[in-house]
Amino acid sequence: STLLDFRNVQLTYPNGTIALSGVDLTVQRGEFVTVVGPSGCGKSTLLRIASGLESASEGTATVNTTRVGYVFQDPTLLPWRNVRQNVELLAELQWDTQAVRRTKAQQAIDLVGLSGFEKHLPRQLSGGMRMRASLARSLTLDPELFLFDEPFGALDEITREYLNDELLKLFVEQQFAGLFITHSVSEAVYLSTKVIVMSGRPGHIVDGFDVPFPM
Ligand code: ADP
Ligand code: ADP
């Protein structure tokens, strides 16, 4: 089934910049779609529309699930909360009981490989570990669709490759569908079942291909 459906989506910012033009895109259950393209081609705009932070000026963007997870480049952990307290945040906002929160958070912490670091504060973690904590926080929502905006863009190459492998494992185990934004073609091919190529001026899709042997 189709979790995300963009039809002829255009977005014009108030200053007249056309960030997206005529974008058709779907993400089906079981798909991990990567959008690749140069800086300024409209990738973040596309993801902001998918996440509901922006509305399309023309066309329609439909999300067919309420369980959407987001991971952005900046992990946005609360600095005064430890890992467990940060990971519990979304469950707290859903009014889950403390026992349920604890269980959800611990499962997510284990999944991302942060067991043993529950009491660490964000500043005591490496960049990669902060990103994993951020991922764990979203996993507590048990998302059907996961949106990633260059989550590993600020990390060094080795950490990045490592986290890409971890993300692939999670995708297979947890069976969420993904829409992943990156400017790295190799990362796109490595991660996805389908690659969408965007070009700037104005932002539109110029190519797309299914990856023949995903994972
Ligand atoms: P990418 O993520 O591929 O770098 P963006 O979606 O951030 O691209 O930006 C697409 C285009 O829209 C760029 O030309 C950018 O300068 C412009 N843009 C982004 N946000 C705004 C905004 N709030 N107001 C005006 N123009 C914007
Ligand atoms: P990641 O790949 O998650 O960024 P690093 O490569 O930075 O992790 O760190 C490798 C290992 O070093 C971690 O799995 C962890 O065991 C340990 N480590 C990193 N930062 C800390 C820290 N602040 N306190 C204790 N151990 C740490």
PDB file of C-alpha atoms and ligand atoms in Angstrom, residues 13-20 37-46 48 54 149-150 181 198, ligand 1:
ATOM      1  CA  TYR A  13       8.106  30.327  -1.209  1.00  0.00           C
ATOM      2  CA  PRO A  14       6.625  33.770  -0.401  1.00  0.00           C
ATOM      3  CA  ASN A  15       9.708  35.469  -1.932  1.00  0.00           C
ATOM      4  CA  GLY A  16       8.902  33.801  -5.283  1.00  0.00           C
ATOM      5  CA  THR A  17      11.513  31.015  -5.171  1.00  0.00           C
ATOM      6  CA  ILE A  18      10.117  27.879  -6.794  1.00  0.00           C
ATOM      7  CA  ALA A  19      11.600  25.133  -4.603  1.00  0.00           C
ATOM      8  CA  LEU A  20       9.636  22.236  -6.125  1.00  0.00           C
ATOM      9  CA  GLY A  37      20.504  15.958  -5.643  1.00  0.00           C
ATOM     10  CA  PRO A  38      22.724  19.007  -5.263  1.00  0.00           C
ATOM     11  CA  SER A  39      22.373  21.558  -2.500  1.00  0.00           C
ATOM     12  CA  GLY A  40      19.400  23.843  -3.110  1.00  0.00           C
ATOM     13  CA  CYS A  41      17.457  21.472  -5.392  1.00  0.00           C
ATOM     14  CA  GLY A  42      14.517  21.255  -2.980  1.00  0.00           C
ATOM     15  CA  LYS A  43      15.211  18.070  -1.010  1.00  0.00           C
ATOM     16  CA  SER A  44      14.526  19.540   2.420  1.00  0.00           C
ATOM     17  CA  THR A  45      11.431  21.272   1.107  1.00  0.00           C
ATOM     18  CA  LEU A  46      10.156  17.926  -0.147  1.00  0.00           C
ATOM     19  CA  ARG A  48       9.102  19.329   5.054  1.00  0.00           C
ATOM     20  CA  GLU A  54       4.973  23.086   4.776  1.00  0.00           C
ATOM     21  CA  ASP A 149      16.819  14.577   6.258  1.00  0.00           C
ATOM     22  CA  GLU A 150      20.573  13.925   5.809  1.00  0.00           C
ATOM     23  CA  ILE A 181      17.375  12.707   1.691  1.00  0.00           C
ATOM     24  CA  MET A 198      16.489  15.868  -8.329  1.00  0.00           C
TER      25      MET A 198
HETATM   26  P1  ADP B   1      18.043  21.310  -0.480  1.00  0.00           P
HETATM   27  O1  ADP B   1      17.499  20.667   0.717  1.00  0.00           O
HETATM   28  O2  ADP B   1      18.087  20.407  -1.676  1.00  0.00           O
HETATM   29  O3  ADP B   1      19.358  21.977  -0.252  1.00  0.00           O
HETATM   30  P2  ADP B   1      15.936  23.280  -0.048  1.00  0.00           P
HETATM   31  O4  ADP B   1      14.652  22.543  -0.106  1.00  0.00           O
HETATM   32  O5  ADP B   1      16.490  23.632   1.265  1.00  0.00           O
HETATM   33  O6  ADP B   1      17.024  22.478  -0.934  1.00  0.00           O
HETATM   34  O7  ADP B   1      15.802  24.631  -0.877  1.00  0.00           O
HETATM   35  C1  ADP B   1      15.270  24.671  -2.221  1.00  0.00           C
HETATM   36  C2  ADP B   1      15.289  26.116  -2.734  1.00  0.00           C
HETATM   37  O8  ADP B   1      14.386  26.896  -1.979  1.00  0.00           O
HETATM   38  C3  ADP B   1      16.644  26.786  -2.584  1.00  0.00           C
HETATM   39  O9  ADP B   1      16.799  27.658  -3.677  1.00  0.00           O
HETATM   40  C4  ADP B   1      16.515  27.557  -1.293  1.00  0.00           C
HETATM   41  O10 ADP B   1      17.366  28.691  -1.297  1.00  0.00           O
HETATM   42  C5  ADP B   1      15.051  27.950  -1.321  1.00  0.00           C
HETATM   43  N1  ADP B   1      14.455  28.097   0.018  1.00  0.00           N
HETATM   44  C6  ADP B   1      14.468  27.180   1.022  1.00  0.00           C
HETATM   45  N2  ADP B   1      13.769  27.612   2.093  1.00  0.00           N
HETATM   46  C7  ADP B   1      13.301  28.846   1.737  1.00  0.00           C
HETATM   47  C8  ADP B   1      12.486  29.824   2.411  1.00  0.00           C
HETATM   48  N3  ADP B   1      12.007  29.621   3.637  1.00  0.00           N
HETATM   49  N4  ADP B   1      12.203  30.967   1.735  1.00  0.00           N
HETATM   50  C9  ADP B   1      12.673  31.161   0.501  1.00  0.00           C
HETATM   51  N5  ADP B   1      13.417  30.299  -0.188  1.00  0.00           N
HETATM   52  C10 ADP B   1      13.735  29.151   0.417  1.00  0.00           C
END
